[in-house]
PDB file of C-alpha atoms in Angstrom:
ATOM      1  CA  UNK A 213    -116.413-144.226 -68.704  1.00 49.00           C
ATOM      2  CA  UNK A 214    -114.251-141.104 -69.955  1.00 52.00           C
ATOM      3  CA  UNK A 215    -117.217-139.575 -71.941  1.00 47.00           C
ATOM      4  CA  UNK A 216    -119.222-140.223 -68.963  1.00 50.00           C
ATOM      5  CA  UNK A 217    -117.034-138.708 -67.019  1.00 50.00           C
ATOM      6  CA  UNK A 218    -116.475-135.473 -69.058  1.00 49.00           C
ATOM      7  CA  UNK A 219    -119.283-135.232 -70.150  1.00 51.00           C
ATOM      8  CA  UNK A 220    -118.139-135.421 -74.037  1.00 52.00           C
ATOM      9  CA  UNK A 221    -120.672-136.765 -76.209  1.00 52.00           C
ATOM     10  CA  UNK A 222    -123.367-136.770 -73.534  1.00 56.00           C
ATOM     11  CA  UNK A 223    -124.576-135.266 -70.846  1.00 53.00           C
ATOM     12  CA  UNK A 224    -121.841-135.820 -67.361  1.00 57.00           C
ATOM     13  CA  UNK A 225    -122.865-138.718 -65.171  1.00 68.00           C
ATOM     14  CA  UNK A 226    -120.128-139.482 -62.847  1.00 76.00           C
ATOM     15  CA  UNK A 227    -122.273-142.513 -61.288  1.00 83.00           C
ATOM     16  CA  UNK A 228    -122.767-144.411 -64.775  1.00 84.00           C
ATOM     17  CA  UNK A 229    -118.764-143.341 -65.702  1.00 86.00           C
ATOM     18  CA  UNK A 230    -118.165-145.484 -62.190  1.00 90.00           C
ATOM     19  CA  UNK A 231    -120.554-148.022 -62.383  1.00 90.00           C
ATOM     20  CA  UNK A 232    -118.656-148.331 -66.526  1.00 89.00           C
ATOM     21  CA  UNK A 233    -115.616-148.276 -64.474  1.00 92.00           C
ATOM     22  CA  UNK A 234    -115.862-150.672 -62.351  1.00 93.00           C
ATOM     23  CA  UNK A 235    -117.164-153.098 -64.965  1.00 94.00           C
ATOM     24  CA  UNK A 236    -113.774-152.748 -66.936  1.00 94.00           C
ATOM     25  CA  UNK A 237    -112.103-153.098 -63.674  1.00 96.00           C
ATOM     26  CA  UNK A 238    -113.927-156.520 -62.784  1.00 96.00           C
ATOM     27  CA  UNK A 239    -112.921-157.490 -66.373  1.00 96.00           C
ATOM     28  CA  UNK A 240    -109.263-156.871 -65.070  1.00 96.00           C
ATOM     29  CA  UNK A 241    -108.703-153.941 -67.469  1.00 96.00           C
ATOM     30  CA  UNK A 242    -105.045-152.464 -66.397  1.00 97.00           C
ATOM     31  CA  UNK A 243    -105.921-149.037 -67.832  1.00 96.00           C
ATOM     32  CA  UNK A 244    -109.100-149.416 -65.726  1.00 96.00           C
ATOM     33  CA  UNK A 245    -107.417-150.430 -62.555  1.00 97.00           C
ATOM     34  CA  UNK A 246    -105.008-147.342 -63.043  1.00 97.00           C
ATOM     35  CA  UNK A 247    -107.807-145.176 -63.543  1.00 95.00           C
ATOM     36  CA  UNK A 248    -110.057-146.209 -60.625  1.00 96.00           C
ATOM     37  CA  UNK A 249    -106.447-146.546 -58.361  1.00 97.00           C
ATOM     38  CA  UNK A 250    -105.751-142.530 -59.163  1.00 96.00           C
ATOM     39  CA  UNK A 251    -109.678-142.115 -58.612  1.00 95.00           C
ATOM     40  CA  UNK A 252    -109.015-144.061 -54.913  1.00 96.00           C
ATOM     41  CA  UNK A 253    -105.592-141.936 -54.578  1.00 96.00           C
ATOM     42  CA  UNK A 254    -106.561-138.543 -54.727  1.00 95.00           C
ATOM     43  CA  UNK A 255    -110.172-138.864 -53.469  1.00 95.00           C
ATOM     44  CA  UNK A 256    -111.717-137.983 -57.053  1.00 90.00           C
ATOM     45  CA  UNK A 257    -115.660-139.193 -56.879  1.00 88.00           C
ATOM     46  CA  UNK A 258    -114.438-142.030 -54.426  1.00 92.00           C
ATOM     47  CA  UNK A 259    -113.620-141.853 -51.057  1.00 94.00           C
ATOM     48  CA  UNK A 260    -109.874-141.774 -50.534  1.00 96.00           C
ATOM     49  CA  UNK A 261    -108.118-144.877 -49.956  1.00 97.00           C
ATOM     50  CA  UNK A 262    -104.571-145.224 -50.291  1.00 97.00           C
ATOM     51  CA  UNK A 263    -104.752-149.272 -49.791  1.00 97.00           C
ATOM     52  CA  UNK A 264    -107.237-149.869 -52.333  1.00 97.00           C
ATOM     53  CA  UNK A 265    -105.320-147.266 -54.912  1.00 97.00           C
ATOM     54  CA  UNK A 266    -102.095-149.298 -54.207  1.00 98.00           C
ATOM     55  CA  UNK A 267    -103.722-152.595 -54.688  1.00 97.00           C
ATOM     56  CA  UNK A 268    -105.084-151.461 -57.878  1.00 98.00           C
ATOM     57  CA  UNK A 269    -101.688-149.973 -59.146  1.00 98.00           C
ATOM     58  CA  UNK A 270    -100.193-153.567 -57.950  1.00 98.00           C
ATOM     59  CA  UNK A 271    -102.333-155.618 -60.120  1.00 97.00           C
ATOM     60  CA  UNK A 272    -102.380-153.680 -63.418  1.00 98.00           C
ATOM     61  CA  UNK A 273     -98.365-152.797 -63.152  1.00 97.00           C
ATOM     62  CA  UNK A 274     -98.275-157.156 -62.884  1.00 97.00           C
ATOM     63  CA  UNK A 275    -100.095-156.583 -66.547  1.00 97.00           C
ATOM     64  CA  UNK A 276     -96.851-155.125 -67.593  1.00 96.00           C
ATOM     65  CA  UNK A 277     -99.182-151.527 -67.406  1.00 98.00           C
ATOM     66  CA  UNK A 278     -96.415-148.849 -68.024  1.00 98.00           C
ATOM     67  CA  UNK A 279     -98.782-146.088 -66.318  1.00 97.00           C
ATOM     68  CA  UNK A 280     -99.187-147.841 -63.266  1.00 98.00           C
ATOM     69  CA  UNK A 281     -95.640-149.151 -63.122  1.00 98.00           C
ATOM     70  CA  UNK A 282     -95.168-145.310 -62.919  1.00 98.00           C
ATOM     71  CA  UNK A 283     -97.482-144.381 -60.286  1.00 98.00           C
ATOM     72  CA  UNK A 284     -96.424-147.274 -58.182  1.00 98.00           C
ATOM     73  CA  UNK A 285     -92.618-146.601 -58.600  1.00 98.00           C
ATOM     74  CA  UNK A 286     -93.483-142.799 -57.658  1.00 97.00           C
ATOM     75  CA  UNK A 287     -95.414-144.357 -54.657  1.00 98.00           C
ATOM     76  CA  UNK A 288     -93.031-146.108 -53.525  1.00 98.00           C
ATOM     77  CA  UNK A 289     -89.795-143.236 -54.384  1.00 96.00           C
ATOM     78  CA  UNK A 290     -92.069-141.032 -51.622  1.00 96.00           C
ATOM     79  CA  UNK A 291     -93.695-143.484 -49.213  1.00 97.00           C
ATOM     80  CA  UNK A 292     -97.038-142.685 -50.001  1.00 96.00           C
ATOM     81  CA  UNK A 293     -99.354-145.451 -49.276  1.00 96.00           C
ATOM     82  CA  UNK A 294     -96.224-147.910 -48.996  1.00 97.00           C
ATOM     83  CA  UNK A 295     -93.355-148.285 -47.027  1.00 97.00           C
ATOM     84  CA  UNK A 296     -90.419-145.854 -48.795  1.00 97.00           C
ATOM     85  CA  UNK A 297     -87.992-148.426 -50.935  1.00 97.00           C
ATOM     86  CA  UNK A 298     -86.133-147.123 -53.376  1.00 97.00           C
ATOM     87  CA  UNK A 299     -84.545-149.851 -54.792  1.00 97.00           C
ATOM     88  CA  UNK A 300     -88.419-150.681 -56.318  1.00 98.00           C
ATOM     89  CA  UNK A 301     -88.888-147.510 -56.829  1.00 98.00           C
ATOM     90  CA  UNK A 302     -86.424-147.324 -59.795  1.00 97.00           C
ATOM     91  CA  UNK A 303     -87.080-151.313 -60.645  1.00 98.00           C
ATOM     92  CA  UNK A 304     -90.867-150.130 -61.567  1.00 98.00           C
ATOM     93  CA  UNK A 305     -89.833-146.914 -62.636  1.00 98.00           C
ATOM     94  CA  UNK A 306     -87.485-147.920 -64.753  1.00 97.00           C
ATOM     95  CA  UNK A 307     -89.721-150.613 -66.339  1.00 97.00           C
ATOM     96  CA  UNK A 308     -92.333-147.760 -67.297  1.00 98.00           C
ATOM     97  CA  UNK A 309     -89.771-144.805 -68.731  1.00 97.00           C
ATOM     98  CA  UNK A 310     -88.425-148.188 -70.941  1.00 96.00           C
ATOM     99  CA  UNK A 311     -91.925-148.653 -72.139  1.00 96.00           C
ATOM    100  CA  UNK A 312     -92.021-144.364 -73.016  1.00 95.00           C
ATOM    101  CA  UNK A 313     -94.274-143.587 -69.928  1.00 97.00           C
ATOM    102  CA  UNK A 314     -93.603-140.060 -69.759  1.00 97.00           C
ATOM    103  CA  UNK A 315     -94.174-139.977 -65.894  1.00 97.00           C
ATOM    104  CA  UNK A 316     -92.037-143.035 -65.705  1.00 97.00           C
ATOM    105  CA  UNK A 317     -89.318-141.064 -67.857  1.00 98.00           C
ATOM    106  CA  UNK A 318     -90.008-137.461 -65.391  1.00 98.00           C
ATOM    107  CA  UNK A 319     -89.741-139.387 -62.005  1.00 98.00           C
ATOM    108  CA  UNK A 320     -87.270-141.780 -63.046  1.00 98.00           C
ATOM    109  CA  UNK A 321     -84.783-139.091 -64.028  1.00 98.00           C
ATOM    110  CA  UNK A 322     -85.759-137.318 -61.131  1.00 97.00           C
ATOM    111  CA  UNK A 323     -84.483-140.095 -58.731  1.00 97.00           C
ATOM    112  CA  UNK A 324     -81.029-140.209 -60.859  1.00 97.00           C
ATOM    113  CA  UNK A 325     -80.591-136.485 -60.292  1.00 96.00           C
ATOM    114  CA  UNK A 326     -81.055-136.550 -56.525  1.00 95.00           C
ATOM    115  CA  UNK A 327     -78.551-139.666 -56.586  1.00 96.00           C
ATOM    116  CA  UNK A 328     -76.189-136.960 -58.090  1.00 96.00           C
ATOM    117  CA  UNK A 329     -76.282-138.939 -61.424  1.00 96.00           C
ATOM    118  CA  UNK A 330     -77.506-136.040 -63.830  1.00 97.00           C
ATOM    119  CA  UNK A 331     -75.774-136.966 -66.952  1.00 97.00           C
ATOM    120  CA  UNK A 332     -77.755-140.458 -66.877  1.00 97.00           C
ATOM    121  CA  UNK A 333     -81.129-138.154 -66.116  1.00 97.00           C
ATOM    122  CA  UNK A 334     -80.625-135.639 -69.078  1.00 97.00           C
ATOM    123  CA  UNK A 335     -82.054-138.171 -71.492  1.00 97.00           C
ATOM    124  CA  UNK A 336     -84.710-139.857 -69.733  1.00 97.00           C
ATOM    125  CA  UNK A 337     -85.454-136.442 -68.749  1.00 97.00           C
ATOM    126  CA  UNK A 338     -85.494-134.942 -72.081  1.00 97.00           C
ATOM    127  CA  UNK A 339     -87.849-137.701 -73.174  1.00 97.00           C
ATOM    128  CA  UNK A 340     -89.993-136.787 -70.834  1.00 98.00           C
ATOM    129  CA  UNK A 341     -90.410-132.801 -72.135  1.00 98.00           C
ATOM    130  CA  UNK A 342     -90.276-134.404 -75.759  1.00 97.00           C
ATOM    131  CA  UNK A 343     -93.475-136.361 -74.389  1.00 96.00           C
ATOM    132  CA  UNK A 344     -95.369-133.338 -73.283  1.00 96.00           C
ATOM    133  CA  UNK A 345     -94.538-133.297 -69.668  1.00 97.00           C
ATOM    134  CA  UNK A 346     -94.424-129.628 -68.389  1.00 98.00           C
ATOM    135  CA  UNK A 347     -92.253-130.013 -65.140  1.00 97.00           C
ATOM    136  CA  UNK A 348     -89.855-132.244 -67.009  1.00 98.00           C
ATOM    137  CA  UNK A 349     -89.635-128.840 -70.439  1.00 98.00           C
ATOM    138  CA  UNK A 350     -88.852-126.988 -67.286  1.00 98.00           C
ATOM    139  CA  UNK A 351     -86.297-128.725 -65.663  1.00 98.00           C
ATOM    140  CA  UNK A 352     -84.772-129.766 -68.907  1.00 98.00           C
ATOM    141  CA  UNK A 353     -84.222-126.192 -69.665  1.00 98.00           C
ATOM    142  CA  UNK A 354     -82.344-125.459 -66.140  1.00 97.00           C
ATOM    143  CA  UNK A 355     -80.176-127.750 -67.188  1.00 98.00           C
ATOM    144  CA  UNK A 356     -79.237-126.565 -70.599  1.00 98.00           C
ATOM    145  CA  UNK A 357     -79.129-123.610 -68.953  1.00 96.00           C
ATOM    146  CA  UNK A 358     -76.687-124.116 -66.852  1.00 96.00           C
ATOM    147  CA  UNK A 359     -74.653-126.913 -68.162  1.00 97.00           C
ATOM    148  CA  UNK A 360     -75.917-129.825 -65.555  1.00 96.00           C
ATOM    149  CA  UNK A 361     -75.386-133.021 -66.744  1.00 96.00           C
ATOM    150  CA  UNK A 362     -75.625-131.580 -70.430  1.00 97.00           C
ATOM    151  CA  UNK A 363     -73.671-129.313 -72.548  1.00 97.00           C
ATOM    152  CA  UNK A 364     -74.593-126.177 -71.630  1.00 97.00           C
ATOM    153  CA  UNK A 365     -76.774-124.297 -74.695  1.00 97.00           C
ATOM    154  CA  UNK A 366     -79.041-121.322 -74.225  1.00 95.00           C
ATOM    155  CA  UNK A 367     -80.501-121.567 -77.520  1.00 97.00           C
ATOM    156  CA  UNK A 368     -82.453-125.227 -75.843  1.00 97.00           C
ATOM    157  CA  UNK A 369     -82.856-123.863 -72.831  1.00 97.00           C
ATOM    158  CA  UNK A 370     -84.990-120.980 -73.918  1.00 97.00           C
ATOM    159  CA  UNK A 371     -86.784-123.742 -76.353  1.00 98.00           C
ATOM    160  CA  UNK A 372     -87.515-125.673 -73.963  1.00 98.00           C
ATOM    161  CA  UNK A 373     -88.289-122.863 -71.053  1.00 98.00           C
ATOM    162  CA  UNK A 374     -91.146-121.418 -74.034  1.00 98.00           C
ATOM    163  CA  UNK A 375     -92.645-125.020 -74.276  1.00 98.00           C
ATOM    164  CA  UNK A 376     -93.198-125.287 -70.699  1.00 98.00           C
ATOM    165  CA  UNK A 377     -94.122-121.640 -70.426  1.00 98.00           C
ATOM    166  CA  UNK A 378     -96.694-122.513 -73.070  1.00 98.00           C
ATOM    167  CA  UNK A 379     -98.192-125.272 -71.306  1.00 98.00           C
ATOM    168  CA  UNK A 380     -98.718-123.249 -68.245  1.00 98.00           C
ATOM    169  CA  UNK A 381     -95.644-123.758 -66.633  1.00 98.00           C
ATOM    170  CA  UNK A 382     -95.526-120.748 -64.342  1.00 98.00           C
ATOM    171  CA  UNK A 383     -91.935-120.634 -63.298  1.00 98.00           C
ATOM    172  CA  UNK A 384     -90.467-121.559 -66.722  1.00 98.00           C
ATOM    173  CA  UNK A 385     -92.921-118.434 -67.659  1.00 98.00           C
ATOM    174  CA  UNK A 386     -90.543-116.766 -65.408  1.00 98.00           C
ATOM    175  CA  UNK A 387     -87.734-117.503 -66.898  1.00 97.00           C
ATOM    176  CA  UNK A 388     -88.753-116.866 -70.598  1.00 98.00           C
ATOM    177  CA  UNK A 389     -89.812-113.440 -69.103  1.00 98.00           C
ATOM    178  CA  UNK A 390     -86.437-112.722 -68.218  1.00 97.00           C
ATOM    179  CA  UNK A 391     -84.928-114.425 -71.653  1.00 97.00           C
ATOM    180  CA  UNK A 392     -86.948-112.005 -73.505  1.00 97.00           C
ATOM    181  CA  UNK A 393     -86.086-108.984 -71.231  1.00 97.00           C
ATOM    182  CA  UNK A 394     -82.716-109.196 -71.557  1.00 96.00           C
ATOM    183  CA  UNK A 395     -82.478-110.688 -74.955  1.00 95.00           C
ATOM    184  CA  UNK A 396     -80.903-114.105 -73.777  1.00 90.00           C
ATOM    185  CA  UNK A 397     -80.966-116.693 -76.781  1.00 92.00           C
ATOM    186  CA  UNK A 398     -84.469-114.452 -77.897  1.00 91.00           C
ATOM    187  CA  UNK A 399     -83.871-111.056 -79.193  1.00 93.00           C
ATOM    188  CA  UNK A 400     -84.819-108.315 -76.372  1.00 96.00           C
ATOM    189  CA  UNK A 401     -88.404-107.745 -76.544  1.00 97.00           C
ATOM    190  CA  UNK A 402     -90.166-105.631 -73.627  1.00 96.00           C
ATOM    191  CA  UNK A 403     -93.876-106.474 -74.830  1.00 97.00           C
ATOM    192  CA  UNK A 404     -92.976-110.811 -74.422  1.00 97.00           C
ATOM    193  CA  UNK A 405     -91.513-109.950 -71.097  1.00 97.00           C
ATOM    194  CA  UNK A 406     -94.392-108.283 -69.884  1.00 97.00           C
ATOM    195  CA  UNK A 407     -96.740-110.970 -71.222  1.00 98.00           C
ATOM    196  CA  UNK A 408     -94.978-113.711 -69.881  1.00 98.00           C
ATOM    197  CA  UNK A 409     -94.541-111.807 -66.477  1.00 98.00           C
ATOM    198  CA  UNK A 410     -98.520-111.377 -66.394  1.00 98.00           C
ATOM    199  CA  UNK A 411     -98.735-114.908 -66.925  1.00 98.00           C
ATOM    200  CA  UNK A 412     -96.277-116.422 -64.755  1.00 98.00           C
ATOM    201  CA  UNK A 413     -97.833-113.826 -61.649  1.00 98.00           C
ATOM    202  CA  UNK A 414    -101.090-115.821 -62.472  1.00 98.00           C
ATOM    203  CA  UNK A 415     -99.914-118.819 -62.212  1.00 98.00           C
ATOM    204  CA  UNK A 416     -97.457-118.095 -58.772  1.00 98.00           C
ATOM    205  CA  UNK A 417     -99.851-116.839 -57.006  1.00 97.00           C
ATOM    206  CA  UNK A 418    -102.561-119.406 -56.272  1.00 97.00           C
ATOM    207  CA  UNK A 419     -99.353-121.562 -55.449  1.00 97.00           C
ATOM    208  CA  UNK A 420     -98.145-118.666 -53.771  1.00 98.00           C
ATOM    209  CA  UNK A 421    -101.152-118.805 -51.616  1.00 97.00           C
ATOM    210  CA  UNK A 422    -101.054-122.664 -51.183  1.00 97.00           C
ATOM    211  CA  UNK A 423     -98.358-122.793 -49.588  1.00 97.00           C
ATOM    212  CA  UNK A 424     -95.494-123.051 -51.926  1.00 97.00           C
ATOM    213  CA  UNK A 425     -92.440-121.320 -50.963  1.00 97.00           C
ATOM    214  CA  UNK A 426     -90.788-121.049 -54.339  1.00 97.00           C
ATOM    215  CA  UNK A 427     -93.925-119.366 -55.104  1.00 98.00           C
ATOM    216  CA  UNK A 428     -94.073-117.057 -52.558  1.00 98.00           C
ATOM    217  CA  UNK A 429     -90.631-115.885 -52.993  1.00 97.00           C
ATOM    218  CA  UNK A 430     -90.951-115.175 -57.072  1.00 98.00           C
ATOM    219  CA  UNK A 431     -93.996-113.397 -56.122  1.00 98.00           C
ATOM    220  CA  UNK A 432     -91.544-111.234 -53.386  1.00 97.00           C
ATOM    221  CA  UNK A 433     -89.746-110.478 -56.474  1.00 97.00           C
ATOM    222  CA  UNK A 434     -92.185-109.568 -58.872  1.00 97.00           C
ATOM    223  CA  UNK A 435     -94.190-107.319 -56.148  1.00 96.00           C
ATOM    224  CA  UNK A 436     -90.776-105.591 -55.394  1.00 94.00           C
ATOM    225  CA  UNK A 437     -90.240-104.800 -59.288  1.00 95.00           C
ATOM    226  CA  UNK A 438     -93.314-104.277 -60.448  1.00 96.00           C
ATOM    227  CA  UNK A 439     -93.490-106.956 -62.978  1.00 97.00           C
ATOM    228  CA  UNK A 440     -96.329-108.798 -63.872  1.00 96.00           C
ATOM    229  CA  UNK A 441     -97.955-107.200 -60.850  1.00 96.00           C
ATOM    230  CA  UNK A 442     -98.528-103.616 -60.013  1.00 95.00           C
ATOM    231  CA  UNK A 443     -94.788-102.643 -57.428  1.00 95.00           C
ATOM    232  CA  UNK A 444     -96.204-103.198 -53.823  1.00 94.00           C
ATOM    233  CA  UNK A 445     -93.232-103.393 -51.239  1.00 93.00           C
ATOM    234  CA  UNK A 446     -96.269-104.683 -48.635  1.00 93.00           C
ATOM    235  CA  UNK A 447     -97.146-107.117 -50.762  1.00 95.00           C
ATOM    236  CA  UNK A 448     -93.377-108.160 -50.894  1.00 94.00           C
ATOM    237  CA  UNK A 449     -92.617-107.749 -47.339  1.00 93.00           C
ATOM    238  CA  UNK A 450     -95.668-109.827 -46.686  1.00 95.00           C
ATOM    239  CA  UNK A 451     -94.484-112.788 -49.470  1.00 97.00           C
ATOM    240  CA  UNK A 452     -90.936-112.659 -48.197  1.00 96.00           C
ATOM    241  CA  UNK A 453     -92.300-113.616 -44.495  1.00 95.00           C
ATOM    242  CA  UNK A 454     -94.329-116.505 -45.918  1.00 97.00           C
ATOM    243  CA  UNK A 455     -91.521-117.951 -47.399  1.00 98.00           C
ATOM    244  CA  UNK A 456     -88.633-117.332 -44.908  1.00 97.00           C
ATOM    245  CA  UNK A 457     -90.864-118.503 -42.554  1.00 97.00           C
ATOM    246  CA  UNK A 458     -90.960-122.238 -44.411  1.00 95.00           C
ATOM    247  CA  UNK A 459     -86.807-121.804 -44.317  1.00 96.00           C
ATOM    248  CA  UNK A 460     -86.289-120.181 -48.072  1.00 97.00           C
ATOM    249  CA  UNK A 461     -82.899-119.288 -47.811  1.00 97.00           C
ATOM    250  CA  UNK A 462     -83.282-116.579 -50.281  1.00 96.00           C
ATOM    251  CA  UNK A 463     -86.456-115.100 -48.833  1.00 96.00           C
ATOM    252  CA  UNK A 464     -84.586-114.717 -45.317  1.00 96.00           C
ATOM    253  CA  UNK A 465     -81.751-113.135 -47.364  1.00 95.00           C
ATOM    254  CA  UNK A 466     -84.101-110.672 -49.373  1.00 94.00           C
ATOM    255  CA  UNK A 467     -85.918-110.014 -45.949  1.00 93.00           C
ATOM    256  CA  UNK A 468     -82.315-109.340 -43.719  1.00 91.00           C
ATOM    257  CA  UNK A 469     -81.490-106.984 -46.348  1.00 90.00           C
ATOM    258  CA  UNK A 470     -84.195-105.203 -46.797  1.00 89.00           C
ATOM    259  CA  UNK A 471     -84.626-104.585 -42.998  1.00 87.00           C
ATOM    260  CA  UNK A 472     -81.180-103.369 -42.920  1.00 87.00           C
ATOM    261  CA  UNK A 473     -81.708-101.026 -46.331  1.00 85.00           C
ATOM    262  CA  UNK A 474     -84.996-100.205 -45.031  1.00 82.00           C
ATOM    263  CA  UNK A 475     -86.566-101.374 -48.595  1.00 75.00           C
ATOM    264  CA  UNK A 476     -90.654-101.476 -48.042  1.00 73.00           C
ATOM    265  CA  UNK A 477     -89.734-101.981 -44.387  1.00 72.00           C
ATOM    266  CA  UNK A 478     -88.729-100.143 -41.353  1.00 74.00           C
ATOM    267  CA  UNK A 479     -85.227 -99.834 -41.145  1.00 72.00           C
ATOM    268  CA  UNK A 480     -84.041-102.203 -38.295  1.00 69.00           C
ATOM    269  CA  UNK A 481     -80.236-103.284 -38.229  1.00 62.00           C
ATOM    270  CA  UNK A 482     -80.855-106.026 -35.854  1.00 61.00           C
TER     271      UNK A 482
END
């Protein structure tokens, strides 16, 4: 099915990879079912169909399938597809990140942290960068960085901000950008910084333009400074309206004051 699919070690034929698919399915294949359920979830080759994604997710996480424990405990934490229950949520979840799912191990500590329960995420969380899970390098590195629910240690933060970074982690590019400009944990090195600006601007802004506030603001910032993208004060007028607009408190800030300062806008004290 996967060489099918890809097209690795003959030529792509994404009607034979689903007709091989659904063979291994009808054979009651978990990794199968979990495949053909994301397939039904997103709308990739088959039409989308959140019912059919959730069945299949149901009957290979019964299998003891640590993936689809996952992506049925993340269903459930967000009320995608099924009703919103948190209490399975972390049952499933829980069952996958103990089985060293690594998006079992990212949403599971995830859930802990918004209970307010950091210290007991830090590990499952750290598991989850160990694992290769960019969001999860990211994170981990906030924390270190500033001492939530772990001792705080620069020296792992900017390890794990670099991982992420180099996995295409645009805002953890971000923040080895700054690391390297002002010599935090890394010794100060202008030509990094501007690398990693470069990057992370590539990777904001087709978020940026998606819709993603964060986004949108960081690219506010780097058109304002002039880093990683030539300075444009339109261009950060016009990012900073985007984003206050979806209620980013610091984007309304950044957009007050620059009205008042009369920064890339006209001056206006109302």
């Amino acid at each position: 099915y996967l060489m099918q699919w890809l097209g690795k070690g003959t030529p792509a034929d994404r009607n034979s990879a689903l007709a091989w698919l659904q063979k291994a399915v009808d054979a009651s294949n978990p990794r199968a079912m979990t495949e053909q359920a994301g397939l039904y979830l997103y709308g990739l080759g088959l039409s989308k169909d959140l019912a059919k994604a959730v069945h299949l997710y149901e009957q290979a996480s019964e299998k003891d399938y640590p993936t689809a424990q996952a992506q049925l405990g993340h269903l459930y934490l967000i009320g995608v597809g099924v009703p919103k229950n948190e209490e399975t949520a972390k049952e499933l979840l829980t069952k996958a990140a103990d089985r060293s799912d690594p998006a079992g191990q990212y949403w599971l500590a995830l859930f802990l942290i918004e209970k307010g329960d950091a210290k007991a995420a830090a590990p499952k969380l750290l598991k989850a960068a160990e694992n290769g899970v960019p969001d999860a390098q990211h994170r981990i590195g906030l924390m270190y960085l500033y001492g939530y629910g772990v001792e705080r240690n620069s020296l792992q933060s900017f390890h794990w901000f670099e991982q992420a970074a180099r996995n295409g982690h645009p805002f953890a590019q971000l923040f080895l950008a700054s690391m390297y400009e002002n010599g935090d944990a890394a010794p100060r090195n202008k030509t990094l910084a501007d690398e990693w600006y470069k990057k992370a601007a590539m990777g904001l802004e087709p978020l940026a333009k998606n819709g993603d506030s964060g986004a949108q603001y960081q690219m506010a910032v780097l058109s304002r400074e002039g880093k990683g993208v030539g300075k444009d004060l339109g261009s950060m007028k016009a990012w900073l309206e985007k984003s206050a607009a979806q209620g980013n408190q610091a984007a309304r800030f950044d957009l007050a004051l620059a009205y008042l300062l009369g920064d890339g806008v006209e001056k206006n004290a109302d």
